[in-house]
Every structure is written in structure tokens, then in C-alpha cells.
Tab-separated table of C-alpha atoms in Angstrom:
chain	number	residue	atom	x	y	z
V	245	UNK	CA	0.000	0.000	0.000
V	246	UNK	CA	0.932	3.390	-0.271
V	247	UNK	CA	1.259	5.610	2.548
V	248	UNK	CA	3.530	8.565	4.091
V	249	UNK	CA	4.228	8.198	7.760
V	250	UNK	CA	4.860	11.843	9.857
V	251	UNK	CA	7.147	10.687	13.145
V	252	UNK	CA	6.692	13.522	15.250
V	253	UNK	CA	3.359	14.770	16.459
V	254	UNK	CA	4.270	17.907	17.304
V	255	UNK	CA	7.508	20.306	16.326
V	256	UNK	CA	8.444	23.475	18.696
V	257	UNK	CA	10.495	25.992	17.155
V	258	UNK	CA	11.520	29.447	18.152
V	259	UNK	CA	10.997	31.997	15.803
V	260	UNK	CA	14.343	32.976	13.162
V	261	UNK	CA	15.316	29.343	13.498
V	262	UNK	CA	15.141	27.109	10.526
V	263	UNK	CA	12.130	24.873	10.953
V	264	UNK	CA	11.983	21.231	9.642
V	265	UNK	CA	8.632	18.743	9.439
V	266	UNK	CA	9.524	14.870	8.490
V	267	UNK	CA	8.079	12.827	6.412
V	268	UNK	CA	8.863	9.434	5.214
V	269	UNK	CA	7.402	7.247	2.256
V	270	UNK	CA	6.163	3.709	1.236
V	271	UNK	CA	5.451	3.003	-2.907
V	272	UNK	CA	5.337	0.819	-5.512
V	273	UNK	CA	7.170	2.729	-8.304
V	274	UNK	CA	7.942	6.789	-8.493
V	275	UNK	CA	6.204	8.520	-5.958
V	276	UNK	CA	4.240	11.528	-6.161
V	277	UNK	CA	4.354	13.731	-2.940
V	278	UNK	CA	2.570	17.043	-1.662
V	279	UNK	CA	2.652	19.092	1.522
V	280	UNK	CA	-0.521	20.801	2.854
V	281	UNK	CA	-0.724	23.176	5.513
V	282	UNK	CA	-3.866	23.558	7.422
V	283	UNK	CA	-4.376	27.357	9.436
V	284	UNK	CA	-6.929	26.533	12.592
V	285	UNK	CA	-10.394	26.619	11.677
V	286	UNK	CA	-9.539	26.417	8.178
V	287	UNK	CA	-9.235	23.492	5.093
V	288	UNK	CA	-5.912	22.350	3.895
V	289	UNK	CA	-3.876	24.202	1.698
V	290	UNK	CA	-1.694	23.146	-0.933
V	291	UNK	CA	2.448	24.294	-0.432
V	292	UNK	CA	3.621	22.102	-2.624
V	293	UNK	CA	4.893	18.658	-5.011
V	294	UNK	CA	7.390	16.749	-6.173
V	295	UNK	CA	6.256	14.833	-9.297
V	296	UNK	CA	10.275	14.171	-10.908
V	297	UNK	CA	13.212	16.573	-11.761
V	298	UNK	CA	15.128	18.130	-9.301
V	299	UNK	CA	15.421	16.857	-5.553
V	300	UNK	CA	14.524	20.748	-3.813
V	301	UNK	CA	11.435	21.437	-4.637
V	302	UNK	CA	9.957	24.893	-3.651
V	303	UNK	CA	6.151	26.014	-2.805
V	304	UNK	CA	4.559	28.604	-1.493
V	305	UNK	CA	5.321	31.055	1.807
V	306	UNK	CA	9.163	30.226	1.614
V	307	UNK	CA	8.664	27.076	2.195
V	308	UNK	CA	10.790	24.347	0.133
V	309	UNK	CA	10.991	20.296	0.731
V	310	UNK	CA	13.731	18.390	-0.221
V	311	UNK	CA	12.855	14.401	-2.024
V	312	UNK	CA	15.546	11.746	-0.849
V	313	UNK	CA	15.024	8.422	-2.819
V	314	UNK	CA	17.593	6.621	-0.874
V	315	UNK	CA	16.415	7.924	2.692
V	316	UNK	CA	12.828	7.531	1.051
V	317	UNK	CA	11.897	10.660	2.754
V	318	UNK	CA	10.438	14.289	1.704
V	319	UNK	CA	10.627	16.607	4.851
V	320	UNK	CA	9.374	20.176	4.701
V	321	UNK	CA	11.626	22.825	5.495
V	322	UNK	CA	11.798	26.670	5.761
V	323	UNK	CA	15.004	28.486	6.587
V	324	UNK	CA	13.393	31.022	8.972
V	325	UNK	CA	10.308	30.060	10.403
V	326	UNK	CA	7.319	33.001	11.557
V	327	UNK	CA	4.988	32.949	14.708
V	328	UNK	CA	2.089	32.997	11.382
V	329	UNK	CA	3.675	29.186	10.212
V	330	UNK	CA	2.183	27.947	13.646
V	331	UNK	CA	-0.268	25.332	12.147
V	332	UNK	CA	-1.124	21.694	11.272
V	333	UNK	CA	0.803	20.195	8.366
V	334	UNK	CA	0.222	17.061	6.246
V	335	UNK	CA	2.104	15.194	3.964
V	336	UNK	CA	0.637	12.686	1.251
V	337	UNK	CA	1.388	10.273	-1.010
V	338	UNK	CA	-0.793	9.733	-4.650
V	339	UNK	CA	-2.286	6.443	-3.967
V	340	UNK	CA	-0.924	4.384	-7.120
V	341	UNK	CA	-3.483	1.413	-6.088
V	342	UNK	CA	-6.137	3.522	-7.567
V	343	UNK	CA	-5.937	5.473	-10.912
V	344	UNK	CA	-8.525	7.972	-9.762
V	345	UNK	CA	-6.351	10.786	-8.498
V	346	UNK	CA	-6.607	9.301	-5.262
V	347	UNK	CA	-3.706	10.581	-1.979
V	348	UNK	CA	-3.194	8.949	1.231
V	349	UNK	CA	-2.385	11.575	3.929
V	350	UNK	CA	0.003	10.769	7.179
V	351	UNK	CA	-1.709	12.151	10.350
V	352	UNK	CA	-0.119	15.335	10.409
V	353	UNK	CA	2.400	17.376	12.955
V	354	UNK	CA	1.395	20.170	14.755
V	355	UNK	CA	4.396	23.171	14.530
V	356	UNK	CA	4.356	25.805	17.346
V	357	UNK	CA	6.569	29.245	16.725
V	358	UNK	CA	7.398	30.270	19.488
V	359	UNK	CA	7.694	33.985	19.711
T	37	UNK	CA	-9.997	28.238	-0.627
T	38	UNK	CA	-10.493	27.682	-4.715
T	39	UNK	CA	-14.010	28.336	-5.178
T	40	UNK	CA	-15.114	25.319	-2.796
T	41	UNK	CA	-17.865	26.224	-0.301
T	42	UNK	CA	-19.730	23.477	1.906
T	43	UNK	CA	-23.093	23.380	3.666
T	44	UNK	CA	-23.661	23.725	6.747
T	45	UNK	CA	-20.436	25.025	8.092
T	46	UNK	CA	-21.909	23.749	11.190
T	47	UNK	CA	-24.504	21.157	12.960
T	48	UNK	CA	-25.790	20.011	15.934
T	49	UNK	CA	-27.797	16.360	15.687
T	50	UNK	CA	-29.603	13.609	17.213
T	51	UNK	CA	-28.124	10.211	17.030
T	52	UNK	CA	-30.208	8.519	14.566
T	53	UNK	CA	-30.957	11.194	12.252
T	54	UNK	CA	-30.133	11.245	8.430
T	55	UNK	CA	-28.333	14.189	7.999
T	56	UNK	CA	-26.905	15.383	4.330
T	57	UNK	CA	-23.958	17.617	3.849
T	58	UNK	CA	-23.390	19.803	0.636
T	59	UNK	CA	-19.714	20.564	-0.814
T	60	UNK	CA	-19.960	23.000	-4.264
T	61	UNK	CA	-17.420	23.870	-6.654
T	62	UNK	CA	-17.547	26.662	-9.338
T	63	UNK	CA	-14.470	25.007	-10.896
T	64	UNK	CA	-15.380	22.632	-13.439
T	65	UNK	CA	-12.811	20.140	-12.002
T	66	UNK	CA	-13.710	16.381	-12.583
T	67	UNK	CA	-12.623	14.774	-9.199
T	68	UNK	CA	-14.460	15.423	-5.894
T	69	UNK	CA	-13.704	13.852	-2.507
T	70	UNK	CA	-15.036	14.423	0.990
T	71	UNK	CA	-12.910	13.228	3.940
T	72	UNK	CA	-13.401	12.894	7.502
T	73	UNK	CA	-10.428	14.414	9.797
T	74	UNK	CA	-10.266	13.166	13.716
T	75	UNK	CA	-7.546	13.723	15.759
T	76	UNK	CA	-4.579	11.100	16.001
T	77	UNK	CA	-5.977	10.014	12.890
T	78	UNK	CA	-5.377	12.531	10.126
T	79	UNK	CA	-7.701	12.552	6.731
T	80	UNK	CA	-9.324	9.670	5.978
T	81	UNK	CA	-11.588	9.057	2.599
T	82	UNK	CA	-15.131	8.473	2.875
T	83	UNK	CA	-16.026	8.289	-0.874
T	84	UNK	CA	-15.207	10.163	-3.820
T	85	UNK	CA	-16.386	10.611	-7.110
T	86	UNK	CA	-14.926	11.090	-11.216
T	87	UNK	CA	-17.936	12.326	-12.710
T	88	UNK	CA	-21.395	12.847	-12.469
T	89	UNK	CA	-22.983	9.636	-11.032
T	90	UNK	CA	-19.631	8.020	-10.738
T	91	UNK	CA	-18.756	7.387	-6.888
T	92	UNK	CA	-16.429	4.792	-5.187
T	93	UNK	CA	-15.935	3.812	-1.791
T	94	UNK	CA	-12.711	5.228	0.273
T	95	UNK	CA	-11.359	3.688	3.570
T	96	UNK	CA	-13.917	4.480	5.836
T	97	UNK	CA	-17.028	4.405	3.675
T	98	UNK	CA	-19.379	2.318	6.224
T	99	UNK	CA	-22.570	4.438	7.473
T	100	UNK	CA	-22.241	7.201	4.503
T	101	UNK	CA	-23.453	7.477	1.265
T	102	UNK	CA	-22.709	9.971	-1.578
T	103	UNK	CA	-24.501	11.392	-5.176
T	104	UNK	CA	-23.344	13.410	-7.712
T	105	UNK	CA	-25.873	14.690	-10.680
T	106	UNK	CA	-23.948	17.591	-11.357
T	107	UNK	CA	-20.495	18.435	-12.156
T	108	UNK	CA	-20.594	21.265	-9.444
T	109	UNK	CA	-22.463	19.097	-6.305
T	110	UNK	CA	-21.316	16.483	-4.126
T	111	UNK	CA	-23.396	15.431	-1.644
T	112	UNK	CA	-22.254	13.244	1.392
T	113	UNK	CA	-25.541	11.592	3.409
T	114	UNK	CA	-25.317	9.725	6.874
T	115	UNK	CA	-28.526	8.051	6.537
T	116	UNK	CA	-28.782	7.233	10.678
T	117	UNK	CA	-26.195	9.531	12.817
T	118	UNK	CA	-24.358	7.662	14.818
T	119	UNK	CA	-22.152	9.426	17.698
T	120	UNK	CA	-18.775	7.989	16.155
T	121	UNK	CA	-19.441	10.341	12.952
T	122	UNK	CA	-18.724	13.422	15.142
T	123	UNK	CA	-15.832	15.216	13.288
T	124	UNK	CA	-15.177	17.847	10.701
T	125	UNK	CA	-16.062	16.888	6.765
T	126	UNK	CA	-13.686	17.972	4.048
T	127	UNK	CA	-14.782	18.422	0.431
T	128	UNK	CA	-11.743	18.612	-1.746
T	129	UNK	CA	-11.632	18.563	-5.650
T	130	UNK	CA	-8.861	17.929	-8.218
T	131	UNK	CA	-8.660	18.534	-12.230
T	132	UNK	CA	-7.913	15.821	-14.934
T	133	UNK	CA	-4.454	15.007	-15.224
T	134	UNK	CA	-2.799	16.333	-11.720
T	135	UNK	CA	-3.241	15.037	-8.755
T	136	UNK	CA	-3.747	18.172	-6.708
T	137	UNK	CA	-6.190	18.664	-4.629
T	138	UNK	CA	-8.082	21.827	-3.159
T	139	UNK	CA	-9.735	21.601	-0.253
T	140	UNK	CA	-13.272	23.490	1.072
T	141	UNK	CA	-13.559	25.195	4.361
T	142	UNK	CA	-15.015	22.245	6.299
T	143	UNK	CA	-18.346	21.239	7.978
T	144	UNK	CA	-18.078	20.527	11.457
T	145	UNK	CA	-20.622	17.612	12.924
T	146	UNK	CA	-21.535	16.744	16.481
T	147	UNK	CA	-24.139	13.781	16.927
T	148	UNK	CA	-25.183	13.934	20.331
């Protein structure tokens, strides 16, 4: 099956430090891979994807992720992190079992700024 | 959030009831989804659908049921409440060819 597994539930950072959210990987063939952030009382939105090309991929409010085939990983990053990047973030997977445009989300890590 | 909107944003019902939430798009886009999201357990899909009366079952699919006669309307029914489908709803919808997905602003559920 395909899935994307997030190891920590929650990541405390202080603000001006570089800010890093984990995620790891499980597919049959090339994966397809997407970050979402979700703001409190709000739906997800889309940062970014790596479909193929290069390994850094970067998305939207400074916010980059870097794909490691051999470590099987994608982990968010952003170099300087804001009190306003305090939310809920989610990485998925496209679900290749299904051809429908399907993604299988991991259960998400909550980031904290602190100011 | 990308011309999604769902109805109700909110409700309030009695274990037992049939109760029928509303996710529309103005975006033409083909593929429509509505998730479930619980704590400790991230999104999971209830159904989803790629094209008018074409639906299939997701991973948690027992106790809901789904139509779509229009491009724009996806409707997600719980046809007796049950207190275990307390959470928030997310409608979502993707285009032909990517597999991005947008996401509405949620309906949030309590079955008391």
C-alpha cells in the first residue's frame, strides 16, 4: 500500500530558526508527494509537489521540501520560520493502487513558533 | 480556498438522524472527494467521485453514502447519525491530469 508516515506529532520551534517537518514514504514505483498546511479553523492548503526533476522542490510562503530516494523521505523545510507558520501540516502520497487521483495523507504534525 | 464552499459550516444532531452535507465547486474540475479528519488520525476518505454519477468507496465508507448529478455538487448523506461520525467533513476537488487537490472550508458535525 501506499502511505507517508509523519514521526513527530508535534515540532516546537523558536521563531528565526530554521524549521523542519519529516516525512517518510512507502510506494510501488515513483512517488508523487505534496505538503498541505492547514491554518486553525480552516481546510488544507496546498504548499507544494514533487512529481520528478530536481530533488529541492519549492512552494509557497518560503517554504521548500527536499525528495531523498535513498532515505525515502520528503521533509518540509523553511530556513526562517514566523509565529504565522504555527499550524497543522500534512504530507501525502498519490495512492498508485487507484488510478482515480486518489492521496493517502500521514496524520499530520502540529508546529508551534514560538515567539 | 479555490471556489469550494460546503453546507452547513456547522450542525448540531440527534443520534439517529439522516443528515446530508453539501460541498460545491464553481471550478469545473472532474474529481471530488469528501474526507473525515479526527484527531490522532489525520484525513481519511469516505467516498469520492470522477464524474457525475460516478462514486467509489474510500477507507472508511461504512454508514455514509454519496450522489453526484452535477459536475458542481457532491453530496455526502449519513442516513442514521451515529455518535462515532462526530468530526469535521472535508470536500476537496482535483482537475484531470494532476493530482492536486483543493480543499473546502469544512463542515463541522456533532451527533449527540
Amino acid at each position: 500500500a501506499q502511505s507517508v508516515a509523519q514521526p513527530e506529532d508535534q515540532v516546537n520551534v523558536a521563531e528565526g530558526n530554521p524549521l523542519t517537518v519529516k516525512c517518510t514514504y512507502s510506494v510501488s514505483g515513483n512517488p508523487y508527494l505534496f505538503w498541505y498546511v492547514q491554518y486553525p479553523n480552516r481546510g488544507l492548503q496546498f504548499l507544494l509537489k514533487y512529481i520528478t526533476g530536481d530533488n529541492l522542490v519549492k512552494g509557497s510562503y518560503g517554504f521548500e521540501a527536499e525528495f531523498n530516494k535513498s532515505q525515502t523521505s520528503f521533509h518540509l523545510k523553511k530556513p526562517s520560520a514566523l509565529v504565522s507558520d504555527s499550524a497543522l501540516y500534512f504530507c501525502a502520497v498519490r495512492d498508485m493502487n487507484y488510478g482515480n487521483n486518489r492521496l493517502a495523507f500521514g496524520k499530520g504534525n502540529q508546529v508551534v513558533v514560538i515567539p | 480556498d479555490a471556489g469550494i464552499t460546503q453546507s452547513p459550516r456547522h450542525k448540531v444532531t440527534e443520534t439517529g438522524t439522516p443528515v446530508t452535507l453539501r460541498c460545491h465547486q464553481t471550478e469545473n474540475h472532474r474529481y471530488m472527494y469528501w474526507y473525515r479528519q479526527d484527531p490522532g488520525h489525520g484525513l481519511r476518505l469516505i467516498h469520492y467521485s470522477y464524474g457525475v454519477k460516478d462514486t467509489d468507496k474510500g477507507e472508511v465508507s461504512d454508514g455514509y453514502s454519496v450522489s453526484r448529478s452535477k459536475t458542481e455538487d457532491f453530496l455526502l448523506t449519513l442516513e442514521s447519525a451515529t455518535s462515532s461520525q462526530t468530526s469535521v467533513y472535508f470536500c476537496a476537488i482535483s482537475e484531470e491530469g494532476t493530482d492536486t487537490q483543493y480543499f473546502g472550508p469544512g463542515t463541522r458535525l456533532t451527533v449527540l
